[in-house]
mmCIF file of C-alpha atoms in Angstrom:
data_model
loop_
_atom_site.group_PDB
_atom_site.id
_atom_site.type_symbol
_atom_site.label_atom_id
_atom_site.label_comp_id
_atom_site.label_asym_id
_atom_site.label_seq_id
_atom_site.Cartn_x
_atom_site.Cartn_y
_atom_site.Cartn_z
ATOM 1 C CA UNK J 1 147.877 -14.801 48.785
ATOM 2 C CA UNK J 2 147.063 -12.225 46.341
ATOM 3 C CA UNK J 3 145.064 -9.058 46.581
ATOM 4 C CA UNK J 4 142.174 -10.481 44.274
ATOM 5 C CA UNK J 5 141.778 -13.368 46.704
ATOM 6 C CA UNK J 6 140.052 -10.889 49.052
ATOM 7 C CA UNK J 7 137.140 -10.565 46.666
ATOM 8 C CA UNK J 8 135.792 -13.804 48.341
ATOM 9 C CA UNK J 9 137.260 -13.691 51.735
ATOM 10 C CA UNK J 10 134.970 -14.133 54.495
ATOM 11 C CA UNK J 11 135.697 -14.486 58.329
ATOM 12 C CA UNK J 12 132.986 -16.835 58.512
ATOM 13 C CA UNK J 13 134.877 -19.306 56.620
ATOM 14 C CA UNK J 14 137.210 -19.680 59.493
ATOM 15 C CA UNK J 15 134.372 -19.659 62.097
ATOM 16 C CA UNK J 16 134.995 -16.145 63.249
ATOM 17 C CA UNK J 17 131.803 -13.865 63.806
ATOM 18 C CA UNK J 18 131.861 -10.269 62.725
ATOM 19 C CA UNK J 19 130.168 -9.402 65.971
ATOM 20 C CA UNK J 20 131.692 -11.731 68.480
ATOM 21 C CA UNK J 21 135.126 -12.733 66.850
ATOM 22 C CA UNK J 22 136.274 -15.979 68.109
ATOM 23 C CA UNK J 23 133.571 -16.220 70.745
ATOM 24 C CA UNK J 24 130.792 -18.531 69.937
ATOM 25 C CA UNK J 25 127.570 -16.828 69.661
ATOM 26 C CA UNK J 26 124.827 -17.796 71.944
ATOM 27 C CA UNK J 27 126.214 -20.965 72.980
ATOM 28 C CA UNK J 28 122.844 -22.510 73.933
ATOM 29 C CA UNK J 29 122.257 -26.330 73.200
ATOM 30 C CA UNK J 30 119.875 -26.908 70.569
ATOM 31 C CA UNK J 31 116.681 -29.114 71.095
ATOM 32 C CA UNK J 32 117.710 -32.697 70.422
ATOM 33 C CA UNK J 33 115.670 -35.061 68.810
ATOM 34 C CA UNK J 34 115.698 -38.736 69.451
ATOM 35 C CA UNK J 35 114.087 -40.072 66.090
ATOM 36 C CA UNK J 36 117.655 -41.390 65.268
ATOM 37 C CA UNK J 37 117.828 -43.629 68.151
ATOM 38 C CA UNK J 38 117.224 -46.943 66.699
ATOM 39 C CA UNK J 39 117.266 -49.798 69.139
ATOM 40 C CA UNK J 40 116.690 -50.376 73.114
ATOM 41 C CA UNK J 41 120.325 -50.319 73.815
ATOM 42 C CA UNK J 42 120.836 -46.747 72.020
ATOM 43 C CA UNK J 43 117.738 -45.242 73.931
ATOM 44 C CA UNK J 44 119.244 -46.490 77.217
ATOM 45 C CA UNK J 45 122.590 -44.928 76.668
ATOM 46 C CA UNK J 46 121.281 -41.571 75.376
ATOM 47 C CA UNK J 47 119.032 -41.489 78.618
ATOM 48 C CA UNK J 48 122.187 -42.161 80.820
ATOM 49 C CA UNK J 49 123.743 -38.991 79.142
ATOM 50 C CA UNK J 50 120.592 -37.034 79.514
ATOM 51 C CA UNK J 51 119.805 -38.036 83.104
ATOM 52 C CA UNK J 52 123.542 -37.141 84.220
ATOM 53 C CA UNK J 53 123.114 -33.726 82.279
ATOM 54 C CA UNK J 54 119.850 -33.237 84.068
ATOM 55 C CA UNK J 55 121.096 -34.068 87.689
ATOM 56 C CA UNK J 56 123.953 -31.853 87.142
ATOM 57 C CA UNK J 57 122.014 -29.040 85.815
ATOM 58 C CA UNK J 58 119.611 -29.184 88.877
ATOM 59 C CA UNK J 59 122.066 -29.563 91.652
ATOM 60 C CA UNK J 60 124.847 -27.392 90.364
ATOM 61 C CA UNK J 61 124.888 -25.089 93.247
ATOM 62 C CA UNK J 62 123.839 -27.819 95.835
ATOM 63 C CA UNK J 63 120.766 -27.111 97.651
ATOM 64 C CA UNK J 64 121.396 -23.405 97.540
ATOM 65 C CA UNK J 65 119.512 -21.426 94.546
ATOM 66 C CA UNK J 66 118.159 -25.011 93.240
ATOM 67 C CA UNK J 67 116.592 -24.422 89.676
ATOM 68 C CA UNK J 68 113.042 -24.676 89.707
ATOM 69 C CA UNK J 69 112.661 -25.416 85.569
ATOM 70 C CA UNK J 70 114.443 -27.699 83.604
ATOM 71 C CA UNK J 71 114.996 -25.793 79.994
ATOM 72 C CA UNK J 72 112.911 -27.321 77.223
ATOM 73 C CA UNK J 73 116.426 -28.157 75.248
ATOM 74 C CA UNK J 74 116.708 -30.749 78.080
ATOM 75 C CA UNK J 75 113.210 -31.291 79.182
ATOM 76 C CA UNK J 76 111.700 -32.240 75.948
ATOM 77 C CA UNK J 77 113.994 -34.915 74.685
ATOM 78 C CA UNK J 78 114.366 -36.348 78.168
ATOM 79 C CA UNK J 79 110.678 -36.448 78.523
ATOM 80 C CA UNK J 80 110.174 -38.278 75.213
ATOM 81 C CA UNK J 81 112.953 -40.912 75.670
ATOM 82 C CA UNK J 82 111.833 -41.566 79.285
ATOM 83 C CA UNK J 83 108.170 -42.316 78.282
ATOM 84 C CA UNK J 84 109.323 -44.544 75.611
ATOM 85 C CA UNK J 85 111.545 -46.508 78.102
ATOM 86 C CA UNK J 86 108.690 -46.456 80.793
ATOM 87 C CA UNK J 87 110.975 -44.555 83.165
ATOM 88 C CA UNK J 88 110.533 -41.450 85.690
ATOM 89 C CA UNK J 89 111.950 -37.992 84.564
ATOM 90 C CA UNK J 90 114.908 -38.267 87.185
ATOM 91 C CA UNK J 91 118.020 -40.476 87.213
ATOM 92 C CA UNK J 92 117.562 -44.001 88.584
ATOM 93 C CA UNK J 93 119.867 -46.861 89.460
ATOM 94 C CA UNK J 94 119.514 -48.186 86.032
ATOM 95 C CA UNK J 95 121.056 -44.803 84.623
ATOM 96 C CA UNK J 96 123.489 -44.417 87.268
ATOM 97 C CA UNK J 97 124.908 -47.848 87.486
ATOM 98 C CA UNK J 98 123.423 -50.587 85.349
ATOM 99 C CA UNK J 99 124.172 -49.031 81.890
ATOM 100 C CA UNK J 100 126.752 -46.326 83.202
ATOM 101 C CA UNK J 101 130.131 -48.727 82.864
ATOM 102 C CA UNK J 102 132.588 -49.762 80.319
ATOM 103 C CA UNK J 103 135.775 -52.145 80.281
ATOM 104 C CA UNK J 104 139.135 -50.623 79.901
ATOM 105 C CA UNK J 105 140.605 -53.842 78.449
ATOM 106 C CA UNK J 106 137.543 -55.118 76.146
ATOM 107 C CA UNK J 107 138.566 -58.652 76.717
ATOM 108 C CA UNK J 108 139.034 -58.486 80.321
ATOM 109 C CA UNK J 109 137.059 -59.408 83.445
ATOM 110 C CA UNK J 110 134.310 -57.376 85.521
ATOM 111 C CA UNK J 111 136.577 -56.244 88.155
ATOM 112 C CA UNK J 112 137.381 -52.928 89.634
ATOM 113 C CA UNK J 113 140.657 -52.553 87.976
ATOM 114 C CA UNK J 114 139.259 -53.251 84.620
ATOM 115 C CA UNK J 115 135.949 -51.198 84.943
ATOM 116 C CA UNK J 116 135.310 -47.520 84.426
ATOM 117 C CA UNK J 117 132.142 -45.352 84.334
ATOM 118 C CA UNK J 118 130.839 -44.036 81.061
ATOM 119 C CA UNK J 119 129.474 -40.585 82.731
ATOM 120 C CA UNK J 120 130.588 -39.208 85.942
ATOM 121 C CA UNK J 121 129.135 -36.303 88.288
ATOM 122 C CA UNK J 122 131.189 -34.395 90.698
ATOM 123 C CA UNK J 123 133.069 -36.773 93.140
ATOM 124 C CA UNK J 124 136.173 -37.580 91.288
ATOM 125 C CA UNK J 125 137.468 -41.081 92.212
ATOM 126 C CA UNK J 126 135.168 -41.480 95.147
ATOM 127 C CA UNK J 127 132.163 -40.995 92.636
ATOM 128 C CA UNK J 128 133.434 -43.461 90.220
ATOM 129 C CA UNK J 129 134.100 -46.045 93.013
ATOM 130 C CA UNK J 130 130.408 -45.798 94.486
ATOM 131 C CA UNK J 131 129.245 -46.376 90.835
ATOM 132 C CA UNK J 132 131.484 -49.276 90.283
ATOM 133 C CA UNK J 133 131.184 -50.809 93.667
ATOM 134 C CA UNK J 134 127.442 -50.724 93.267
ATOM 135 C CA UNK J 135 128.004 -52.359 89.978
ATOM 136 C CA UNK J 136 129.994 -55.188 91.337
ATOM 137 C CA UNK J 137 127.230 -56.125 93.870
ATOM 138 C CA UNK J 138 124.889 -56.436 90.540
ATOM 139 C CA UNK J 139 127.757 -58.606 89.034
ATOM 140 C CA UNK J 140 128.018 -60.984 92.194
ATOM 141 C CA UNK J 141 124.058 -61.256 91.906
ATOM 142 C CA UNK J 142 124.018 -62.599 88.341
ATOM 143 C CA UNK J 143 124.495 -66.263 89.517
ATOM 144 C CA UNK J 144 121.648 -65.873 92.211
ATOM 145 C CA UNK J 145 119.212 -64.500 89.419
ATOM 146 C CA UNK J 146 119.625 -67.762 87.343
ATOM 147 C CA UNK J 147 119.365 -69.810 90.419
ATOM 148 C CA UNK J 148 116.221 -67.988 91.116
ATOM 149 C CA UNK J 149 114.658 -69.392 87.846
ATOM 150 C CA UNK J 150 116.209 -72.776 88.559
ATOM 151 C CA UNK J 151 114.699 -72.736 91.986
ATOM 152 C CA UNK J 152 111.053 -71.760 90.717
ATOM 153 C CA UNK J 153 111.494 -74.527 88.056
ATOM 154 C CA UNK J 154 112.464 -76.904 90.697
ATOM 155 C CA UNK J 155 109.591 -75.840 92.844
ATOM 156 C CA UNK J 156 106.942 -76.287 90.270
ATOM 157 C CA UNK J 157 108.329 -79.754 89.270
ATOM 158 C CA UNK J 158 109.016 -80.912 93.078
ATOM 159 C CA UNK J 159 112.607 -81.453 92.071
ATOM 160 C CA UNK J 160 114.120 -81.248 95.597
ATOM 161 C CA UNK J 161 117.843 -81.924 94.783
ATOM 162 C CA UNK J 162 117.704 -79.240 92.013
ATOM 163 C CA UNK J 163 116.002 -76.873 94.437
ATOM 164 C CA UNK J 164 118.743 -77.358 97.289
ATOM 165 C CA UNK J 165 121.387 -76.875 94.880
ATOM 166 C CA UNK J 166 119.931 -73.747 93.591
ATOM 167 C CA UNK J 167 119.410 -72.504 97.158
ATOM 168 C CA UNK J 168 122.685 -73.016 97.810
ATOM 169 C CA UNK J 169 123.853 -71.082 94.781
ATOM 170 C CA UNK J 170 121.652 -68.085 95.869
ATOM 171 C CA UNK J 171 123.332 -67.921 99.266
ATOM 172 C CA UNK J 172 126.640 -67.916 97.806
ATOM 173 C CA UNK J 173 125.714 -65.315 95.379
ATOM 174 C CA UNK J 174 124.075 -63.112 98.298
ATOM 175 C CA UNK J 175 127.327 -63.627 100.261
ATOM 176 C CA UNK J 176 129.324 -62.522 97.217
ATOM 177 C CA UNK J 177 126.907 -59.390 96.917
ATOM 178 C CA UNK J 178 128.109 -58.559 100.627
ATOM 179 C CA UNK J 179 131.697 -59.181 99.887
ATOM 180 C CA UNK J 180 131.613 -56.419 96.974
ATOM 181 C CA UNK J 181 129.547 -53.934 98.880
ATOM 182 C CA UNK J 182 132.320 -54.111 101.392
ATOM 183 C CA UNK J 183 134.556 -52.566 99.040
ATOM 184 C CA UNK J 184 132.725 -49.392 99.477
ATOM 185 C CA UNK J 185 135.102 -48.525 102.440
ATOM 186 C CA UNK J 186 137.970 -48.702 100.213
ATOM 187 C CA UNK J 187 136.934 -46.762 97.337
ATOM 188 C CA UNK J 188 134.413 -44.159 98.456
ATOM 189 C CA UNK J 189 135.669 -41.239 100.866
ATOM 190 C CA UNK J 190 132.656 -40.478 103.247
ATOM 191 C CA UNK J 191 133.043 -36.796 103.437
ATOM 192 C CA UNK J 192 133.223 -36.765 99.333
ATOM 193 C CA UNK J 193 130.159 -38.814 99.414
ATOM 194 C CA UNK J 194 127.939 -36.859 101.956
ATOM 195 C CA UNK J 195 129.124 -33.292 100.933
ATOM 196 C CA UNK J 196 129.261 -33.933 97.079
ATOM 197 C CA UNK J 197 127.883 -37.355 95.653
ATOM 198 C CA UNK J 198 124.707 -37.387 97.792
ATOM 199 C CA UNK J 199 123.658 -34.274 96.648
ATOM 200 C CA UNK J 200 123.781 -34.961 93.012
ATOM 201 C CA UNK J 201 121.763 -38.112 93.578
ATOM 202 C CA UNK J 202 118.989 -36.443 95.270
ATOM 203 C CA UNK J 203 115.455 -36.024 94.281
ATOM 204 C CA UNK J 204 112.594 -33.472 94.095
ATOM 205 C CA UNK J 205 109.977 -35.309 95.993
ATOM 206 C CA UNK J 206 109.564 -34.401 99.813
ATOM 207 C CA UNK J 207 112.668 -32.373 99.617
ATOM 208 C CA UNK J 208 112.186 -28.515 101.053
ATOM 209 C CA UNK J 209 115.000 -27.516 98.735
ATOM 210 C CA UNK J 210 112.380 -28.261 95.971
ATOM 211 C CA UNK J 211 108.930 -28.139 97.731
ATOM 212 C CA UNK J 212 106.899 -27.823 94.419
ATOM 213 C CA UNK J 213 109.236 -30.446 92.270
ATOM 214 C CA UNK J 214 110.601 -29.456 88.982
ATOM 215 C CA UNK J 215 109.044 -27.749 85.819
ATOM 216 C CA UNK J 216 109.932 -29.790 82.804
ATOM 217 C CA UNK J 217 109.642 -26.632 80.356
ATOM 218 C CA UNK J 218 107.957 -27.368 77.074
ATOM 219 C CA UNK J 219 106.822 -31.053 78.067
ATOM 220 C CA UNK J 220 104.524 -30.739 81.107
ATOM 221 C CA UNK J 221 102.303 -27.894 82.276
ATOM 222 C CA UNK J 222 102.826 -28.379 86.042
ATOM 223 C CA UNK J 223 106.142 -29.179 88.056
ATOM 224 C CA UNK J 224 106.509 -32.786 88.946
ATOM 225 C CA UNK J 225 108.130 -34.708 92.016
ATOM 226 C CA UNK J 226 110.188 -37.712 91.663
ATOM 227 C CA UNK J 227 112.426 -39.499 94.255
ATOM 228 C CA UNK J 228 116.061 -39.640 93.889
ATOM 229 C CA UNK J 229 118.553 -42.707 93.149
ATOM 230 C CA UNK J 230 118.186 -45.488 95.995
ATOM 231 C CA UNK J 231 119.570 -48.913 96.559
ATOM 232 C CA UNK J 232 116.029 -49.731 97.012
ATOM 233 C CA UNK J 233 115.588 -49.557 93.047
ATOM 234 C CA UNK J 234 118.030 -52.775 92.495
ATOM 235 C CA UNK J 235 115.669 -55.274 91.317
ATOM 236 C CA UNK J 236 117.436 -58.297 92.967
ATOM 237 C CA UNK J 237 116.618 -57.618 96.514
ATOM 238 C CA UNK J 238 112.985 -57.331 95.546
ATOM 239 C CA UNK J 239 113.213 -60.486 93.712
ATOM 240 C CA UNK J 240 114.772 -62.240 96.630
ATOM 241 C CA UNK J 241 111.888 -60.758 99.067
ATOM 242 C CA UNK J 242 109.311 -62.129 96.716
ATOM 243 C CA UNK J 243 110.868 -65.862 96.489
ATOM 244 C CA UNK J 244 111.583 -66.007 100.206
ATOM 245 C CA UNK J 245 108.096 -64.558 101.280
ATOM 246 C CA UNK J 246 109.748 -61.544 103.315
ATOM 247 C CA UNK J 247 106.702 -59.525 104.557
ATOM 248 C CA UNK J 248 107.850 -56.046 105.108
ATOM 249 C CA UNK J 249 106.050 -53.404 107.539
ATOM 250 C CA UNK J 250 103.207 -51.439 105.586
ATOM 251 C CA UNK J 251 105.296 -47.902 105.300
ATOM 252 C CA UNK J 252 108.638 -49.832 104.439
ATOM 253 C CA UNK J 253 106.808 -52.098 101.602
ATOM 254 C CA UNK J 254 104.760 -48.747 100.413
ATOM 255 C CA UNK J 255 108.388 -47.312 99.479
ATOM 256 C CA UNK J 256 109.692 -50.389 98.204
ATOM 257 C CA UNK J 257 106.894 -50.641 95.982
ATOM 258 C CA UNK J 258 107.017 -47.180 94.992
ATOM 259 C CA UNK J 259 110.687 -47.895 93.928
ATOM 260 C CA UNK J 260 109.800 -50.677 91.598
ATOM 261 C CA UNK J 261 108.446 -47.737 89.283
ATOM 262 C CA UNK J 262 111.962 -46.510 89.114
ATOM 263 C CA UNK J 263 113.083 -49.592 87.661
ATOM 264 C CA UNK J 264 112.884 -50.659 83.894
ATOM 265 C CA UNK J 265 109.449 -52.008 83.297
ATOM 266 C CA UNK J 266 110.728 -55.621 82.343
ATOM 267 C CA UNK J 267 112.706 -55.719 85.518
ATOM 268 C CA UNK J 268 109.822 -54.882 87.533
ATOM 269 C CA UNK J 269 107.855 -57.497 85.558
ATOM 270 C CA UNK J 270 110.250 -60.133 86.452
ATOM 271 C CA UNK J 271 109.736 -59.211 90.482
ATOM 272 C CA UNK J 272 105.879 -59.910 89.492
ATOM 273 C CA UNK J 273 106.693 -63.265 87.825
ATOM 274 C CA UNK J 274 108.579 -64.408 90.669
ATOM 275 C CA UNK J 275 105.497 -63.278 92.993
ATOM 276 C CA UNK J 276 103.110 -65.138 91.065
ATOM 277 C CA UNK J 277 104.652 -68.741 91.729
ATOM 278 C CA UNK J 278 103.700 -70.749 94.614
ATOM 279 C CA UNK J 279 105.314 -69.799 98.057
ATOM 280 C CA UNK J 280 108.816 -71.239 98.435
ATOM 281 C CA UNK J 281 108.591 -70.988 102.265
ATOM 282 C CA UNK J 282 105.425 -73.134 102.498
ATOM 283 C CA UNK J 283 106.962 -75.705 100.404
ATOM 284 C CA UNK J 284 109.967 -75.843 102.497
ATOM 285 C CA UNK J 285 108.016 -76.025 105.507
ATOM 286 C CA UNK J 286 105.776 -78.562 104.319
ATOM 287 C CA UNK J 287 108.763 -80.846 102.679
ATOM 288 C CA UNK J 288 109.968 -81.615 106.473
ATOM 289 C CA UNK J 289 113.464 -81.481 104.589
ATOM 290 C CA UNK J 290 116.200 -80.177 106.888
ATOM 291 C CA UNK J 291 118.612 -79.909 104.103
ATOM 292 C CA UNK J 292 116.020 -77.621 102.138
ATOM 293 C CA UNK J 293 115.169 -75.594 105.395
ATOM 294 C CA UNK J 294 118.883 -75.241 106.244
ATOM 295 C CA UNK J 295 119.630 -73.763 102.575
ATOM 296 C CA UNK J 296 116.564 -71.601 102.588
ATOM 297 C CA UNK J 297 117.554 -70.468 106.119
ATOM 298 C CA UNK J 298 121.149 -69.572 104.839
ATOM 299 C CA UNK J 299 119.778 -67.429 101.922
ATOM 300 C CA UNK J 300 117.574 -65.288 104.257
ATOM 301 C CA UNK J 301 120.245 -65.125 107.000
ATOM 302 C CA UNK J 302 122.926 -64.112 104.322
ATOM 303 C CA UNK J 303 120.328 -61.470 103.104
ATOM 304 C CA UNK J 304 120.073 -60.181 106.263
ATOM 305 C CA UNK J 305 123.858 -59.880 106.781
ATOM 306 C CA UNK J 306 124.048 -57.802 103.726
ATOM 307 C CA UNK J 307 121.331 -55.338 104.749
ATOM 308 C CA UNK J 308 122.992 -55.155 108.148
ATOM 309 C CA UNK J 309 126.231 -53.981 106.210
ATOM 310 C CA UNK J 310 124.111 -51.468 104.384
ATOM 311 C CA UNK J 311 122.974 -50.194 107.715
ATOM 312 C CA UNK J 312 126.699 -49.652 108.807
ATOM 313 C CA UNK J 313 127.776 -48.102 105.479
ATOM 314 C CA UNK J 314 124.624 -45.566 105.847
ATOM 315 C CA UNK J 315 125.799 -44.851 109.207
ATOM 316 C CA UNK J 316 129.284 -44.123 108.082
ATOM 317 C CA UNK J 317 128.542 -42.189 105.104
ATOM 318 C CA UNK J 318 125.604 -40.378 105.925
ATOM 319 C CA UNK J 319 124.964 -40.213 109.564
ATOM 320 C CA UNK J 320 128.643 -39.792 110.983
ATOM 321 C CA UNK J 321 129.737 -37.745 108.024
ATOM 322 C CA UNK J 322 126.740 -35.640 108.372
ATOM 323 C CA UNK J 323 127.596 -34.843 111.886
ATOM 324 C CA UNK J 324 131.101 -33.760 110.723
ATOM 325 C CA UNK J 325 129.732 -31.568 108.132
ATOM 326 C CA UNK J 326 127.360 -29.880 110.408
ATOM 327 C CA UNK J 327 130.114 -29.107 113.033
ATOM 328 C CA UNK J 328 132.439 -27.863 110.108
ATOM 329 C CA UNK J 329 129.394 -25.702 109.093
ATOM 330 C CA UNK J 330 129.221 -27.466 105.519
ATOM 331 C CA UNK J 331 125.460 -28.831 105.943
ATOM 332 C CA UNK J 332 123.802 -25.341 107.251
ATOM 333 C CA UNK J 333 120.881 -25.416 104.526
ATOM 334 C CA UNK J 334 117.604 -26.943 105.443
ATOM 335 C CA UNK J 335 117.821 -29.259 102.171
ATOM 336 C CA UNK J 336 121.134 -30.481 103.727
ATOM 337 C CA UNK J 337 119.787 -31.475 107.031
ATOM 338 C CA UNK J 338 116.493 -32.935 105.150
ATOM 339 C CA UNK J 339 118.839 -35.246 103.044
ATOM 340 C CA UNK J 340 120.909 -36.174 106.396
ATOM 341 C CA UNK J 341 117.687 -37.342 107.942
ATOM 342 C CA UNK J 342 116.400 -39.178 104.865
ATOM 343 C CA UNK J 343 118.065 -41.231 102.143
ATOM 344 C CA UNK J 344 118.534 -39.820 98.496
ATOM 345 C CA UNK J 345 115.151 -41.697 97.554
ATOM 346 C CA UNK J 346 113.418 -39.795 100.129
ATOM 347 C CA UNK J 347 112.850 -42.267 103.030
ATOM 348 C CA UNK J 348 113.951 -42.009 106.277
ATOM 349 C CA UNK J 349 116.996 -43.581 106.059
ATOM 350 C CA UNK J 350 117.935 -45.572 108.900
ATOM 351 C CA UNK J 351 114.457 -46.052 110.114
ATOM 352 C CA UNK J 352 113.648 -47.786 106.836
ATOM 353 C CA UNK J 353 116.635 -49.726 106.660
ATOM 354 C CA UNK J 354 116.455 -51.187 110.115
ATOM 355 C CA UNK J 355 112.780 -52.120 109.308
ATOM 356 C CA UNK J 356 113.635 -53.632 106.177
ATOM 357 C CA UNK J 357 116.771 -55.791 107.994
ATOM 358 C CA UNK J 358 114.587 -56.863 110.818
ATOM 359 C CA UNK J 359 111.667 -58.227 108.504
ATOM 360 C CA UNK J 360 114.235 -60.051 106.319
ATOM 361 C CA UNK J 361 115.497 -61.736 109.400
ATOM 362 C CA UNK J 362 111.843 -62.672 110.580
ATOM 363 C CA UNK J 363 111.613 -64.638 107.405
ATOM 364 C CA UNK J 364 113.980 -67.484 108.873
ATOM 365 C CA UNK J 365 111.954 -70.631 109.296
ATOM 366 C CA UNK J 366 112.006 -72.964 112.132
ATOM 367 C CA UNK J 367 113.290 -76.355 112.254
ATOM 368 C CA UNK J 368 110.375 -77.518 114.553
ATOM 369 C CA UNK J 369 107.752 -76.050 112.234
ATOM 370 C CA UNK J 370 109.242 -78.006 109.326
ATOM 371 C CA UNK J 371 109.404 -81.282 111.565
ATOM 372 C CA UNK J 372 105.836 -80.971 112.742
ATOM 373 C CA UNK J 373 104.579 -80.459 109.261
#
C-alpha cells in the first residue's frame, strides 16, 4: 500500500460506518414486496416464513407484555400475500405443517427419520416432533383421500364392490392416522409443549392477553382478531364428517365451520364437493348389504378411536401439564390460564373434543336398520 492510495480510501468500501463503525446502522427490516413471487408454491412458502416471523414477534414475551401492533414491514407483505392466497392473517395448519417440511434425503421416504421442518419456533426437538408427527398423520391420510373419491364415484354409479373396497381402504388409512398420532408421546415433551410451543400457536381471538386483537400497521385501520392453530383446521377430518354424515352439536359445528375459513380455499372447496354428493349413510342403509354396513361402521368406529386418542393427548399435554405448570408457578398469567382452558384455536378444548368424538360415534349405523330397509 502506498500513501497515494489513501486519496480514494473510504471506510464504507469495507461496510464500516463513520458514525457506527462495525455496527449495522438502524438494523430494521425493509418493507418486502411480493411482486417477484411467481407461482402458487413460491407464495405459499413465502407465507410460511412470514407466518412464523409474525407468531415469533407477537409471542416473543409469551403472554406477558404482548405486542399490540404488527410493524408495517411485516404487516403489509403478510396482508397482501394472505389476501392472494385466501388465508387469514395468522399462522394456520397449512403454514405450520402442510408446507413446512423437507426430506433430509431427497430420494428417501416420508418417515420421521428422513423429515425435517423448514422453519421452527421455540421448542427445540419437541417443536420439530410436534410438526412432523402431525405431518405424518396427514401422510397417513393420503390413501384415504383417494379412497373418498373412489367411494363417491362408486356411490354415483352404484358400484357396490368398488364402494366396499374404498371403505375398507379408508378404514385402514384412518387407522394409520391414529398410529401416526400415537407418535406424539415419543417425540414431544408435554411440559415443553405446554409452556413453550402452545404459546406460539395461540391466536388473538377470545384471548384476554389480546382482548382487542392485533393491529396490522399500514394494512388495516382497526385491530383484527383471529383464532390460533388447531387440529380442526385439518381438512381430512371435515371430509370424513361430511362423507359419513356426522352431525355435530351446533356449538361444535359452528367452530368447525369457522375453521374451514382457516384452510386453503381449494381444500375447503373439496369439503363442499364431498358434502354435495348423495348421502353415503342413506345408501348403505337402503342397500341392506351387511358387508357395506360393516365397512362403513369400521370407518366411523376407527375415526372415533382417533378422536378419543386426541382427547387423551390433549389431557396429557394441556390439562395435566397445565396443572403441573400452575403448581410450579409457571402459568400464573391470565392468558396462560385462558389457554389452559381453551385450545390454541380458541375452543373450550375438552368440551369441544368430547362433543365431536361422541357425535362421531353416533354416526354408527345399526344392522337392524339396514336389514329392515
